[in-house]
Amino acid sequence: MKRNWWKEAVVYQIYPRSFMDSNGDGIGDLKGITSRLDYLKELGIDVIWLSPVYQSPNDDNGYDISDYQAIMEEFGTMEDFDEMLSQAHSRGLKIVMDLVVNHTSDEHRWFVESRKSEENPYHDYYIWREGKNGNQPPNNWGSCFGGSAWQYDESRQMYYLHLFSKKQPDLNWDNPRVRQEVFDMMRWWCEKGIDGFRMDVISMISKTEEMPDGEVHGLYGDFGPYCVHGPNVHRYLREMNEQVLSKYDIMTVGETSGVTVEQAKLYAGEDAHELNMVFQFEHVDVHGKYGKWTDEKMPLSTLKETLSRWQTQLYGKAWNSLFWDNHDQPRVVSRFGNDSPAFREVSAKMLATCLHMMQGTPYIFQGEELGMTNYPFAGPEEFRDIESINAYREWCESKKVSHEEFWPCMLFTSRDNARTPVQWDDSTNAGFTEGTPWIPVNPNYKDINARAELEDPDSVFHYYQKLIALRKQYPLIVYGKYELLMAEDENLFVYTRELDGQKLLTVCNFSEQEQEFVIPEEFRNGECLICNLSNDYSREACVLKPYEAFVLLSS
Ligand code: TEU
Ligand code: CA
């Protein structure tokens, strides 16, 4: 297997709106990020993935971009960006930009032109179709954020496709001029010195020519088979690689929802000349009776099967990302751990151990290193996220399901759980802002905050710091071969890694009960690299406490 810096790196995701506010308007900004670079350096990460900071009307918090070469006013100026980049570089930190090019904002200049008329030079920058039977959308596809995926445009008298909100029209990648515009823009950022791209829903950029009705789930048809991993996606990515990516020493990660292991080898194969790694969701994906909305925990055996399949089947062939949460997912400690005061810290550390000893590039989502939890939303009026707001409307206000039934699912899975402000200290608004935060601060900030954790050597923060340091110390953690043990066990997640005769054993108790475990002989006199509780791991039989985790190196 080739060795590359981005395989050895640890990434930290910043959702700028909620990270740190420097001017009291309640919205996180670039100067706020710059002011916290020392904190990230202390944590030990190498790369920052910055969620979008471009000019945007914020229908989807910056994932609807109206100018790719300007900074969102609320976040600051291009000078602030340059300062942040140079301050990051001077600390040895890299910055990876979010590249959102499946769609733009409807306020982007290209779309403003495109909708004018069929004669306009930009007319085919987007995906336009005639309606069906006069006034019906071209097909039955539903958008990811609810409603039809088609929007009728008065001036053009046609429908345009939007797989996300109607303010996020899909670009027409089949048009070579669109590809050139995107590649030029990417080069512009690379020349500025940024260190890579995280590519938003990059697996959706190529659509089939034919756009038949999709299979109906709920109210609308599924566009998946016609828009995800479409006919030309690999051709376009190879073109992008040849014209832009291959010219710079940058890191590229493709958000590829719904990708299979086989497809991942095409996107991120060692010699595929497309992207460095995929970012896929199989271990966190839920397909329940209300789509992604559920309040059920995934059985541990399912989680183990999924994570292990990716570990073993990609080994030596392609590269994957490792993550528990991001800005679209609920908080991991609430979802897979236990966020009650008795178990929050220990289970947060256990989950971190489980993920960080695997193969792949780890991503830490802001606040995860503090063990931040889901937010106790009082009602739908507290949501800011377009997906959550629309889902409540579509499911509850239309009376398809009762509030009582649906609400626990929203509490458990809403994206806004991840988007409450980072808890910096125990002062007003957790030190995030001196104004009114754009989304409420979690009331538990007095107990859970960065200042307290920096002072406590046993904190979740210091545990993450140690995990990151171990990855740097042991190539085995980056390059070792993975093997799952005790696959059927519903409480323990146990696996080994092996490289050049050296072996690592990771044992994680996912349950609230004590569990017995027999330590394999080769590890009995081994060195304990990290553990979240104290125990004697030199004995044959060991009783693990709730959420206990440890890692042993073979002797
Ligand atoms: O998310 C893509 C994506 O797959 C989402 O539909 C995801 O499944 C959903 O958020 C889960 O609830 C990316 C961005 O990460 C997300 O924040 C954007 O809203 C979306 O693309 C549109 O740009
Ligand atoms: Ca601000």
XYZ file of N, CA and C and ligand atoms in Angstrom, residues 60 63 100 103 144-145 164 168 198 200-201 204 255 257 292 327-329 387 415 419, ligand 1:
86
model
N -29.560 26.984 2.745
C -29.059 25.737 3.347
C -27.694 26.009 3.993
N -24.537 25.934 1.771
C -24.467 24.894 0.738
C -25.245 25.325 -0.518
N -18.941 22.793 -3.403
C -20.348 22.433 -3.612
C -20.700 22.757 -5.061
N -24.714 21.726 -7.372
C -25.733 22.764 -7.548
C -25.138 24.096 -7.134
N -34.400 15.961 -1.793
C -33.910 15.516 -0.476
C -34.527 16.318 0.662
N -34.954 17.532 0.365
C -35.497 18.376 1.428
C -37.024 18.475 1.352
N -31.907 19.157 -4.132
C -32.049 19.670 -2.764
C -33.125 20.774 -2.805
N -31.547 25.595 -4.754
C -30.283 24.927 -5.095
C -30.408 24.182 -6.435
N -13.196 19.064 -0.099
C -14.192 18.073 0.274
C -15.331 18.340 -0.709
N -18.921 18.094 -2.049
C -20.301 17.863 -1.648
C -21.049 17.027 -2.692
N -21.762 16.019 -2.234
C -22.557 15.117 -3.103
C -21.999 14.963 -4.520
N -23.422 12.772 -7.340
C -24.709 13.080 -7.985
C -24.571 13.991 -9.198
N -17.791 13.324 -0.990
C -18.985 12.885 -0.267
C -19.798 12.042 -1.246
N -22.631 9.619 -0.842
C -23.701 8.896 -0.151
C -24.139 7.717 -1.007
N -35.168 8.965 6.984
C -34.024 9.038 7.895
C -34.434 9.280 9.346
N -21.860 17.729 10.239
C -22.911 18.747 10.373
C -24.278 18.243 9.915
N -24.340 17.045 9.351
C -25.622 16.477 8.913
C -26.098 15.353 9.820
N -25.348 15.068 10.856
C -25.638 13.904 11.705
C -25.849 14.350 13.146
N -33.878 21.149 6.256
C -34.341 19.759 6.173
C -35.292 19.439 7.326
N -30.395 17.423 12.035
C -29.054 17.944 11.769
C -28.695 19.099 12.712
N -25.378 21.391 15.125
C -25.108 22.762 14.706
C -25.222 23.794 15.822
O -25.276 16.503 2.121
C -25.639 15.552 1.187
C -26.516 14.522 1.649
O -26.347 13.382 1.256
C -27.649 14.953 2.497
O -28.818 14.738 1.788
C -27.679 14.171 3.682
O -28.108 12.883 3.331
C -28.673 14.775 4.613
O -28.143 15.983 5.072
C -28.892 13.864 5.764
O -29.876 14.360 6.540
C -24.550 17.583 1.629
C -24.201 18.520 2.745
O -23.351 17.870 3.645
C -25.459 19.027 3.373
O -25.218 19.833 4.503
C -26.195 19.810 2.320
O -27.433 20.224 2.834
C -26.409 19.006 1.049
O -25.258 18.292 0.630
C -26.773 19.911 -0.086
O -25.664 20.664 -0.464
